[in-house]
Amino acid sequence: MNLTDVEPKENRSISYNNIPPSIGVSTHLDTLPASPQTNLKTNYYKVYEEENSTLFRSLGYYKDIEEDNLDSHKRIKTLVLSLYRERPDFDDYITPRTYELIEDIEDDQDTEQKIISFESFNNFTDFLTKNDNLIIPSFIVTYEGNIRALWRKSRIQHLAVEFNPDDTNTYVIFTPNPNNTGKVMRSTGTIDKERLYQVVVSMGADEWICR
């Protein structure tokens, strides 16, 4: 993990030239979608459960999903809907956004785009459910099929995380330095979910990415 102070620049976006290669292979980190929109809310939970009642019963009501012989996208749909009970706010953005990404990938003729990794998606949602005070971030899928999430309040309050299939997270964070007015702290690295949240708190970023 690397932690440094950087000078904020006026009227320009933050440069990501120094981000480790593993975090910026496809879509540029500062081109992620804007903050989640509540008008995306759709009752996917009821619709999908009604359409797949046999599947849901066979899963023992969402248990041991990773052990079932389902393709990655169907497993992801089942997982995100099962998490509705733990985080009902998923229905506002996470669920419809997930369905949107799956549809786009399955309709896309781009042979370089891999399907969404179930392991990466599970890593992402696990981070949100275990730290349920976190604001829901915007997110995209990389060409490798990993989930990349963004929490952004301003150009100097910014956390981007790529959730890897191996339960690690490659991140970059910018946040104001409370001990040095006018300075911005920057940290990058690849760590597990528990340590990632500890970094967020230790840098004071929980003040703007938590509810």
XYZ file of C-alpha atoms in Angstrom:
211
model
C 0.000 0.000 0.000
C 1.309 3.397 -0.999
C 0.188 6.579 0.771
C 1.264 10.035 -0.363
C 0.153 13.657 -0.259
C -0.555 15.335 -3.590
C -1.364 18.909 -4.513
C -4.963 19.416 -5.753
C -5.125 20.863 -9.270
C -7.813 23.304 -10.312
C -10.057 22.765 -13.326
C -8.628 19.436 -14.386
C -9.461 15.805 -13.748
C -7.224 13.640 -11.582
C -4.536 11.767 -13.503
C -4.449 8.022 -13.152
C -1.133 7.471 -14.886
C 0.375 5.966 -11.756
C -2.398 3.492 -11.040
C -1.136 -0.125 -11.065
C -1.752 -1.782 -14.475
C -4.131 -4.324 -12.953
C -6.678 -1.617 -12.203
C -6.876 0.142 -15.537
C -6.821 -2.392 -18.342
C -10.076 -1.517 -20.072
C -12.428 1.311 -19.140
C -10.720 4.382 -17.633
C -11.465 4.820 -13.946
C -12.819 8.352 -14.297
C -15.316 7.352 -17.007
C -17.505 5.308 -14.677
C -21.240 6.146 -14.638
C -22.505 9.000 -12.518
C -24.060 8.406 -9.125
C -26.824 5.782 -8.993
C -30.215 7.004 -10.207
C -33.257 6.045 -8.176
C -35.494 6.104 -11.265
C -33.948 2.767 -12.244
C -35.916 1.098 -9.475
C -37.719 -2.011 -10.708
C -39.128 -4.873 -8.705
C -36.763 -7.477 -10.151
C -36.982 -9.483 -6.953
C -40.629 -10.502 -7.385
C -40.471 -10.856 -11.160
C -37.409 -13.085 -11.159
C -38.633 -15.174 -8.250
C -41.987 -15.781 -9.961
C -40.328 -16.692 -13.260
C -37.806 -18.995 -11.591
C -39.701 -20.457 -8.653
C -38.497 -23.979 -9.477
C -34.908 -22.793 -9.660
C -35.198 -20.938 -6.362
C -36.638 -23.995 -4.610
C -33.872 -26.181 -6.027
C -31.308 -23.771 -4.623
C -32.698 -24.215 -1.137
C -33.633 -20.523 -1.174
C -30.332 -19.103 -2.341
C -28.080 -21.408 -0.344
C -24.837 -22.808 -1.760
C -25.258 -20.986 -5.050
C -21.610 -21.495 -5.967
C -22.128 -25.265 -5.903
C -24.975 -25.330 -8.405
C -24.443 -26.065 -12.055
C -25.555 -22.632 -13.313
C -23.885 -20.295 -15.761
C -22.196 -17.242 -14.273
C -24.843 -14.695 -15.238
C -27.737 -16.772 -13.899
C -25.814 -17.306 -10.663
C -25.239 -13.552 -10.414
C -28.941 -12.783 -10.910
C -29.840 -15.290 -8.228
C -27.226 -13.908 -5.851
C -28.164 -10.241 -6.225
C -31.827 -11.016 -5.667
C -31.051 -13.092 -2.585
C -29.237 -10.105 -1.089
C -32.350 -7.938 -1.283
C -33.290 -9.037 2.237
C -29.937 -7.854 3.624
C -29.807 -4.587 1.659
C -33.223 -3.562 0.279
C -31.568 -0.521 -1.321
C -29.990 -2.903 -3.861
C -33.358 -2.791 -5.626
C -32.845 0.926 -6.338
C -29.669 0.504 -8.386
C -27.561 -2.639 -7.930
C -30.171 -5.073 -9.254
C -31.312 -3.110 -12.328
C -27.736 -2.088 -13.131
C -26.625 -5.732 -12.915
C -29.392 -6.828 -15.267
C -28.469 -3.998 -17.645
C -24.807 -5.030 -17.756
C -25.648 -8.694 -18.274
C -28.004 -7.837 -21.133
C -25.422 -5.556 -22.755
C -22.705 -8.215 -22.552
C -24.930 -10.997 -23.884
C -26.092 -8.794 -26.784
C -22.602 -7.481 -27.546
C -20.666 -9.014 -30.420
C -17.343 -7.912 -28.910
C -15.409 -11.156 -28.574
C -12.891 -9.508 -26.221
C -15.512 -8.906 -23.544
C -15.729 -11.726 -21.016
C -18.895 -12.527 -19.090
C -19.158 -11.122 -15.578
C -17.113 -13.134 -13.120
C -19.361 -14.580 -10.434
C -16.431 -14.538 -8.009
C -15.736 -10.848 -8.663
C -19.418 -9.945 -8.339
C -19.691 -11.948 -5.122
C -16.603 -10.153 -3.771
C -18.228 -6.807 -4.623
C -21.609 -7.535 -3.021
C -19.976 -9.153 -0.004
C -18.050 -5.924 0.613
C -21.317 -3.943 0.488
C -23.317 -6.268 2.729
C -20.589 -6.646 5.354
C -20.181 -2.864 5.452
C -23.828 -1.932 5.118
C -23.198 1.686 6.061
C -21.536 2.221 2.673
C -23.306 4.317 0.067
C -24.179 2.273 -3.027
C -21.495 3.024 -5.672
C -21.747 3.191 -9.435
C -20.052 0.266 -11.195
C -19.003 -1.184 -14.546
C -17.576 -4.456 -15.856
C -14.001 -4.627 -17.187
C -13.088 -6.571 -20.320
C -11.765 -9.252 -17.971
C -15.244 -9.585 -16.431
C -14.394 -7.962 -13.099
C -16.603 -5.491 -11.252
C -15.100 -2.016 -10.905
C -16.892 0.322 -8.486
C -16.656 4.055 -7.914
C -17.515 6.230 -4.941
C -17.035 9.890 -5.891
C -18.206 13.001 -4.073
C -15.773 15.445 -5.692
C -12.509 15.428 -7.631
C -10.583 15.114 -4.344
C -13.000 12.650 -2.712
C -12.733 9.580 -4.856
C -12.473 5.825 -4.295
C -12.265 3.363 -7.204
C -12.025 -0.390 -6.571
C -11.649 -3.362 -8.899
C -12.948 -6.499 -7.201
C -10.822 -9.418 -8.324
C -12.008 -13.049 -8.493
C -9.398 -14.129 -5.935
C -11.021 -12.098 -3.119
C -8.535 -9.222 -3.386
C -9.290 -5.628 -4.304
C -7.163 -3.246 -6.361
C -7.968 0.315 -5.355
C -7.043 3.971 -5.647
C -8.308 6.570 -3.196
C -8.028 10.356 -3.005
C -9.257 12.201 0.077
C -8.483 15.548 1.765
C -5.729 15.489 4.367
C -7.349 16.658 7.646
C -3.933 17.480 9.092
C -2.665 19.517 6.159
C -5.150 21.958 4.635
C -4.906 22.121 0.883
C -3.248 18.729 0.567
C -4.836 15.555 -0.772
C -3.930 12.077 0.431
C -3.583 9.339 -2.193
C -3.310 5.609 -1.604
C -3.195 2.652 -4.019
C -2.728 -1.060 -3.586
C -4.209 -4.558 -3.772
C -5.571 -5.856 -0.469
C -8.429 -7.910 0.983
C -11.867 -6.494 1.829
C -11.242 -6.143 5.547
C -8.042 -4.160 5.071
C -9.670 -2.066 2.335
C -12.352 -0.873 4.734
C -9.669 -0.169 7.349
C -7.839 2.032 4.812
C -11.071 3.900 4.077
C -11.624 4.605 7.776
C -7.987 5.428 8.565
C -7.916 8.029 5.770
C -11.210 9.596 6.904
C -12.959 8.655 3.664
C -15.812 7.037 5.603
C -17.096 10.576 6.159
C -18.108 10.784 2.506
C -18.655 7.205 1.317
C -20.806 6.089 4.253
C -24.407 6.937 5.052
